[in-house]
Amino acid sequence: MERREILDLHTHTVASGHAYCTLREMAKAASEKGLKVLGITEHAPKMPGTCHNYYFHNLKVVPRQMYGITLLLGAELNILDFDGNVDLSQRELENLDVVIASIHGPCIVKGTREDYTRAYLKVMENPYVNIIGHPDDSRYPSDYEQVIQGAKKYHKVIEMNNHSLSPQSFRKGAEENDREILSLCKELEVPVVLSSDAHMDTKIGDFTYIYPFLKEVNFPEELILNYSIEALRPYLNRFPQE
Ligand SMILES: [Zn+2]
Ligand SMILES: [Zn+2]
């Protein structure tokens, strides 16, 4: 029997400024799709149009159970420079359930492959960062061997981002890069998480563009964290109490 994904950790609501559903709509859609866990990871404050730091401070008011699913509330941080600085403080990060760190053009100056590689390696030293978001974007190239080795050393998860592979994506070179990333993760036994990066409820739990690549490299299921909460839990900051 095919194993089914029960979680999608990387999604955005209206609070991110360029996404279109509310948190409640997202939770409901996740439940209807049969997921057990939904991560809502709004863009951190340096992304133009996203929410203020106060949004992240006040997440305690949101119930972590809705429509029979567990909500993980976190952030998609912007890596701001090649020293791995990010746009929420350690005190702010400590209270988030799940933290993704990504490179986004509007939030970092242009660099070389060495610069971006260093940025990823430095951000992985941050104990509150759980996942490296869409490292498959050729606009911000990095040395994947070093990055995946870093993920192994610092106990981080590498994201396979469905949106990167979508025809709608601005990211470049994702196909080739994802092949290389998956091959290295397989070789070095580094876990990956499949993410939709949904900016609309219709995209939640959609990993269809990733499957052919998993098949192509014969990627081991035990390195995919989407099938069980137990497998995922050691890689999160915190998991809300039932
Ligand atoms: Zn992103
Ligand atoms: Zn995102």
mmCIF file of C-alpha atoms and ligand atoms in Angstrom:
data_model
loop_
_atom_site.group_PDB
_atom_site.id
_atom_site.type_symbol
_atom_site.label_atom_id
_atom_site.label_comp_id
_atom_site.label_asym_id
_atom_site.label_seq_id
_atom_site.Cartn_x
_atom_site.Cartn_y
_atom_site.Cartn_z
ATOM 1 C CA MET A 1 0.000 0.000 0.000
ATOM 2 C CA GLU A 2 1.168 3.514 -0.813
ATOM 3 C CA ARG A 3 1.996 5.571 2.253
ATOM 4 C CA ARG A 4 0.002 8.745 2.614
ATOM 5 C CA GLU A 5 1.288 12.095 3.759
ATOM 6 C CA ILE A 6 -0.434 13.301 6.912
ATOM 7 C CA LEU A 7 1.241 16.651 7.247
ATOM 8 C CA ASP A 8 2.119 19.802 5.399
ATOM 9 C CA LEU A 9 4.296 22.164 7.398
ATOM 10 C CA HIS A 10 4.764 25.131 5.078
ATOM 11 C CA THR A 11 1.712 27.275 4.248
ATOM 12 C CA HIS A 12 0.704 30.930 4.391
ATOM 13 C CA THR A 13 -2.486 32.844 5.270
ATOM 14 C CA VAL A 14 -3.631 36.400 4.496
ATOM 15 C CA ALA A 15 -1.296 37.535 7.273
ATOM 16 C CA SER A 16 1.639 36.985 4.894
ATOM 17 C CA GLY A 17 0.338 39.734 2.609
ATOM 18 C CA HIS A 18 0.407 37.791 -0.671
ATOM 19 C CA ALA A 19 -1.706 34.781 0.340
ATOM 20 C CA TYR A 20 -5.457 34.598 0.249
ATOM 21 C CA CYS A 21 -7.105 32.502 2.966
ATOM 22 C CA THR A 22 -7.621 32.821 6.684
ATOM 23 C CA LEU A 23 -6.134 30.493 9.244
ATOM 24 C CA ARG A 24 -9.561 28.935 9.837
ATOM 25 C CA GLU A 25 -10.093 28.336 6.110
ATOM 26 C CA MET A 26 -6.664 26.744 5.862
ATOM 27 C CA ALA A 27 -7.301 24.473 8.866
ATOM 28 C CA LYS A 28 -10.654 23.407 7.461
ATOM 29 C CA ALA A 29 -9.185 22.620 4.039
ATOM 30 C CA ALA A 30 -6.347 20.631 5.615
ATOM 31 C CA SER A 31 -8.865 18.598 7.579
ATOM 32 C CA GLU A 32 -10.993 17.969 4.493
ATOM 33 C CA LYS A 33 -7.918 16.727 2.661
ATOM 34 C CA GLY A 34 -7.303 14.206 5.422
ATOM 35 C CA LEU A 35 -4.193 15.750 6.915
ATOM 36 C CA LYS A 36 -3.498 15.383 10.629
ATOM 37 C CA VAL A 37 -1.064 18.283 10.998
ATOM 38 C CA LEU A 38 -0.964 21.667 9.294
ATOM 39 C CA GLY A 39 1.930 24.069 9.694
ATOM 40 C CA ILE A 40 1.203 27.745 9.171
ATOM 41 C CA THR A 41 4.445 29.567 8.642
ATOM 42 C CA GLU A 42 3.876 33.210 7.824
ATOM 43 C CA HIS A 43 6.629 35.231 6.242
ATOM 44 C CA ALA A 44 8.718 36.891 8.939
ATOM 45 C CA PRO A 45 8.645 40.718 9.214
ATOM 46 C CA LYS A 46 11.266 41.684 6.591
ATOM 47 C CA MET A 47 9.159 40.339 3.726
ATOM 48 C CA PRO A 48 7.332 43.310 2.203
ATOM 49 C CA GLY A 49 3.630 43.292 3.081
ATOM 50 C CA THR A 50 3.747 40.574 5.756
ATOM 51 C CA CYS A 51 2.683 40.797 9.381
ATOM 52 C CA HIS A 52 4.384 42.629 12.246
ATOM 53 C CA ASN A 53 6.415 40.937 14.982
ATOM 54 C CA TYR A 54 3.333 41.215 17.224
ATOM 55 C CA TYR A 55 1.570 38.623 15.067
ATOM 56 C CA PHE A 56 4.170 36.071 16.148
ATOM 57 C CA HIS A 57 4.104 37.218 19.789
ATOM 58 C CA ASN A 58 0.369 36.614 20.072
ATOM 59 C CA LEU A 59 0.102 33.129 18.562
ATOM 60 C CA LYS A 60 -0.697 31.763 22.009
ATOM 61 C CA VAL A 61 -4.332 32.876 21.510
ATOM 62 C CA VAL A 62 -4.830 30.465 18.608
ATOM 63 C CA PRO A 63 -6.134 26.987 19.455
ATOM 64 C CA ARG A 64 -3.741 24.316 18.249
ATOM 65 C CA GLN A 65 -6.596 21.908 17.485
ATOM 66 C CA MET A 66 -9.141 22.818 14.820
ATOM 67 C CA TYR A 67 -11.385 20.605 12.694
ATOM 68 C CA GLY A 68 -9.623 17.551 14.094
ATOM 69 C CA ILE A 69 -6.150 18.557 13.011
ATOM 70 C CA THR A 70 -3.172 19.839 14.967
ATOM 71 C CA LEU A 71 -2.012 23.280 13.959
ATOM 72 C CA LEU A 72 1.669 24.043 14.162
ATOM 73 C CA LEU A 73 2.235 27.776 14.160
ATOM 74 C CA GLY A 74 5.574 29.106 13.123
ATOM 75 C CA ALA A 75 7.381 31.343 10.698
ATOM 76 C CA GLU A 76 9.247 31.303 7.434
ATOM 77 C CA LEU A 77 12.271 33.390 8.328
ATOM 78 C CA ASN A 78 14.225 35.457 5.875
ATOM 79 C CA ILE A 79 17.936 34.795 5.898
ATOM 80 C CA LEU A 80 19.110 38.409 5.889
ATOM 81 C CA ASP A 81 22.835 38.087 5.244
ATOM 82 C CA PHE A 82 25.689 35.641 4.748
ATOM 83 C CA ASP A 83 26.199 35.297 8.504
ATOM 84 C CA GLY A 84 22.809 33.611 8.817
ATOM 85 C CA ASN A 85 21.052 36.429 10.665
ATOM 86 C CA VAL A 86 17.241 36.219 10.518
ATOM 87 C CA ASP A 87 14.323 38.550 11.106
ATOM 88 C CA LEU A 88 12.929 37.284 14.396
ATOM 89 C CA SER A 89 14.935 37.276 17.628
ATOM 90 C CA GLN A 90 15.872 34.125 19.520
ATOM 91 C CA ARG A 91 13.287 35.011 22.171
ATOM 92 C CA GLU A 92 10.605 35.271 19.522
ATOM 93 C CA LEU A 93 11.645 32.007 17.881
ATOM 94 C CA GLU A 94 11.655 30.071 21.100
ATOM 95 C CA ASN A 95 7.836 30.141 21.250
ATOM 96 C CA LEU A 96 7.190 28.985 17.691
ATOM 97 C CA ASP A 97 6.300 25.374 16.927
ATOM 98 C CA VAL A 98 8.077 25.154 13.584
ATOM 99 C CA VAL A 99 10.650 27.415 11.965
ATOM 100 C CA ILE A 100 11.673 27.442 8.314
ATOM 101 C CA ALA A 101 14.618 29.553 7.108
ATOM 102 C CA SER A 102 14.643 30.599 3.455
ATOM 103 C CA ILE A 103 16.385 32.972 1.090
ATOM 104 C CA HIS A 104 14.066 35.489 -0.582
ATOM 105 C CA GLY A 105 15.331 38.075 -3.054
ATOM 106 C CA PRO A 106 13.803 41.178 -1.444
ATOM 107 C CA CYS A 107 15.486 40.418 1.893
ATOM 108 C CA ILE A 108 19.151 39.756 1.058
ATOM 109 C CA VAL A 109 21.788 41.407 -1.128
ATOM 110 C CA LYS A 110 23.124 39.616 -4.172
ATOM 111 C CA GLY A 111 25.896 37.132 -3.440
ATOM 112 C CA THR A 112 28.019 34.334 -4.844
ATOM 113 C CA ARG A 113 27.609 30.577 -4.452
ATOM 114 C CA GLU A 114 30.080 30.768 -1.564
ATOM 115 C CA ASP A 115 28.045 33.533 0.082
ATOM 116 C CA TYR A 116 24.741 31.650 -0.077
ATOM 117 C CA THR A 117 26.404 28.422 1.055
ATOM 118 C CA ARG A 118 27.773 30.265 4.075
ATOM 119 C CA ALA A 119 24.350 31.829 4.739
ATOM 120 C CA TYR A 120 22.740 28.369 4.914
ATOM 121 C CA LEU A 121 25.496 26.887 7.036
ATOM 122 C CA LYS A 122 25.388 29.792 9.484
ATOM 123 C CA VAL A 123 21.593 29.764 9.807
ATOM 124 C CA MET A 124 21.749 26.043 10.584
ATOM 125 C CA GLU A 125 23.768 26.876 13.705
ATOM 126 C CA ASN A 126 20.588 28.482 15.045
ATOM 127 C CA PRO A 127 18.970 25.897 17.328
ATOM 128 C CA TYR A 128 15.448 27.197 16.618
ATOM 129 C CA VAL A 129 15.669 26.718 12.855
ATOM 130 C CA ASN A 130 14.127 23.368 11.911
ATOM 131 C CA ILE A 131 13.862 23.365 8.120
ATOM 132 C CA ILE A 132 15.790 24.894 5.216
ATOM 133 C CA GLY A 133 13.120 26.200 2.848
ATOM 134 C CA HIS A 134 13.326 25.779 -0.939
ATOM 135 C CA PRO A 135 17.140 25.579 -1.291
ATOM 136 C CA ASP A 136 16.479 24.562 -4.918
ATOM 137 C CA ASP A 137 16.342 28.080 -6.333
ATOM 138 C CA SER A 138 19.187 28.755 -8.783
ATOM 139 C CA ARG A 139 18.839 32.501 -8.288
ATOM 140 C CA TYR A 140 20.545 31.857 -4.925
ATOM 141 C CA PRO A 141 22.917 28.991 -5.735
ATOM 142 C CA SER A 142 24.720 27.050 -3.035
ATOM 143 C CA ASP A 143 27.088 24.122 -2.736
ATOM 144 C CA TYR A 144 24.593 21.347 -2.008
ATOM 145 C CA GLU A 145 27.179 18.937 -0.733
ATOM 146 C CA GLN A 146 28.161 21.375 2.001
ATOM 147 C CA VAL A 147 24.569 22.366 2.746
ATOM 148 C CA ILE A 148 23.330 18.772 3.098
ATOM 149 C CA GLN A 149 26.354 17.880 5.211
ATOM 150 C CA GLY A 150 25.504 20.887 7.382
ATOM 151 C CA ALA A 151 21.919 19.672 7.733
ATOM 152 C CA LYS A 152 23.233 16.326 8.936
ATOM 153 C CA LYS A 153 25.600 17.941 11.416
ATOM 154 C CA TYR A 154 23.024 20.367 12.832
ATOM 155 C CA HIS A 155 20.005 18.015 12.735
ATOM 156 C CA LYS A 156 18.003 20.034 10.210
ATOM 157 C CA VAL A 157 15.446 19.013 7.628
ATOM 158 C CA ILE A 158 15.709 19.861 3.941
ATOM 159 C CA GLU A 159 12.517 20.960 2.274
ATOM 160 C CA MET A 160 11.216 19.626 -1.032
ATOM 161 C CA ASN A 161 8.947 22.457 -2.105
ATOM 162 C CA ASN A 162 6.116 21.590 -4.471
ATOM 163 C CA HIS A 163 5.676 25.193 -5.520
ATOM 164 C CA SER A 164 9.312 25.398 -6.721
ATOM 165 C CA LEU A 165 8.495 22.723 -9.288
ATOM 166 C CA SER A 166 5.202 24.249 -10.380
ATOM 167 C CA PRO A 167 4.962 25.999 -13.754
ATOM 168 C CA GLN A 168 3.778 29.076 -11.803
ATOM 169 C CA SER A 169 7.025 29.342 -9.885
ATOM 170 C CA PHE A 170 9.529 32.173 -10.231
ATOM 171 C CA ARG A 171 12.257 29.949 -8.877
ATOM 172 C CA LYS A 172 14.695 28.753 -11.502
ATOM 173 C CA GLY A 173 16.436 25.435 -12.041
ATOM 174 C CA ALA A 174 14.450 23.566 -9.411
ATOM 175 C CA GLU A 175 14.246 20.287 -11.348
ATOM 176 C CA GLU A 176 17.951 19.820 -11.720
ATOM 177 C CA ASN A 177 18.671 21.122 -8.231
ATOM 178 C CA ASP A 178 16.085 18.910 -6.559
ATOM 179 C CA ARG A 179 17.606 15.852 -8.249
ATOM 180 C CA GLU A 180 20.976 16.743 -6.786
ATOM 181 C CA ILE A 181 19.567 17.602 -3.357
ATOM 182 C CA LEU A 182 17.588 14.355 -3.150
ATOM 183 C CA SER A 183 20.568 12.273 -4.237
ATOM 184 C CA LEU A 184 22.734 13.866 -1.560
ATOM 185 C CA CYS A 185 20.045 13.504 1.126
ATOM 186 C CA LYS A 186 19.740 9.838 0.228
ATOM 187 C CA GLU A 187 23.485 9.297 0.323
ATOM 188 C CA LEU A 188 24.026 11.197 3.574
ATOM 189 C CA GLU A 189 20.743 10.024 5.172
ATOM 190 C CA VAL A 190 19.346 13.480 5.758
ATOM 191 C CA PRO A 191 15.547 13.712 6.138
ATOM 192 C CA VAL A 192 13.370 15.756 3.845
ATOM 193 C CA VAL A 193 9.898 17.153 4.291
ATOM 194 C CA LEU A 194 7.509 17.622 1.381
ATOM 195 C CA SER A 195 5.846 21.041 1.512
ATOM 196 C CA SER A 196 3.160 22.700 -0.549
ATOM 197 C CA ASP A 197 4.143 26.283 0.332
ATOM 198 C CA ALA A 198 0.424 26.927 -0.240
ATOM 199 C CA HIS A 199 -0.650 30.555 -0.479
ATOM 200 C CA MET A 200 -4.254 29.399 -1.021
ATOM 201 C CA ASP A 201 -6.273 26.590 0.597
ATOM 202 C CA THR A 202 -6.583 24.709 -2.699
ATOM 203 C CA LYS A 203 -2.854 23.921 -2.654
ATOM 204 C CA ILE A 204 -2.591 22.423 0.826
ATOM 205 C CA GLY A 205 -1.043 18.959 0.863
ATOM 206 C CA ASP A 206 -0.318 19.054 -2.855
ATOM 207 C CA PHE A 207 3.038 17.398 -3.503
ATOM 208 C CA THR A 208 2.318 16.114 -6.992
ATOM 209 C CA TYR A 209 5.242 17.837 -8.690
ATOM 210 C CA ILE A 210 7.701 16.265 -6.238
ATOM 211 C CA TYR A 211 6.695 12.598 -6.681
ATOM 212 C CA PRO A 212 8.449 11.987 -10.017
ATOM 213 C CA PHE A 213 11.733 13.189 -8.528
ATOM 214 C CA LEU A 214 11.414 10.951 -5.466
ATOM 215 C CA LYS A 215 10.809 8.049 -7.811
ATOM 216 C CA GLU A 216 13.654 8.953 -10.118
ATOM 217 C CA VAL A 217 16.270 8.843 -7.365
ATOM 218 C CA ASN A 218 14.490 5.972 -5.609
ATOM 219 C CA PHE A 219 14.330 8.096 -2.482
ATOM 220 C CA PRO A 220 13.899 6.056 0.729
ATOM 221 C CA GLU A 221 10.529 6.520 2.452
ATOM 222 C CA GLU A 222 12.097 6.402 5.885
ATOM 223 C CA LEU A 223 13.820 9.717 5.127
ATOM 224 C CA ILE A 224 10.509 11.448 4.337
ATOM 225 C CA LEU A 225 8.994 13.040 7.446
ATOM 226 C CA ASN A 226 5.432 13.464 6.133
ATOM 227 C CA TYR A 227 4.133 10.048 7.153
ATOM 228 C CA SER A 228 4.265 10.105 10.932
ATOM 229 C CA ILE A 229 4.166 12.615 13.749
ATOM 230 C CA GLU A 230 6.647 10.510 15.716
ATOM 231 C CA ALA A 231 9.236 10.767 12.958
ATOM 232 C CA LEU A 232 8.728 14.502 12.638
ATOM 233 C CA ARG A 233 8.629 15.478 16.277
ATOM 234 C CA PRO A 234 12.386 15.402 17.069
ATOM 235 C CA TYR A 235 12.937 17.975 14.333
ATOM 236 C CA LEU A 236 10.420 20.545 15.613
ATOM 237 C CA ASN A 237 10.846 23.255 18.225
ATOM 238 C CA ARG A 238 7.739 22.129 20.031
ATOM 239 C CA PHE A 239 4.641 20.075 19.446
ATOM 240 C CA PRO A 240 1.422 21.422 20.946
ATOM 241 C CA GLN A 241 -0.128 19.293 23.696
ATOM 242 C CA GLU A 242 -3.247 17.447 22.610
HETATM 243 ZN ZN ZN B 1 9.705 31.047 0.688
HETATM 244 ZN ZN ZN B 2 6.576 30.108 1.847
#
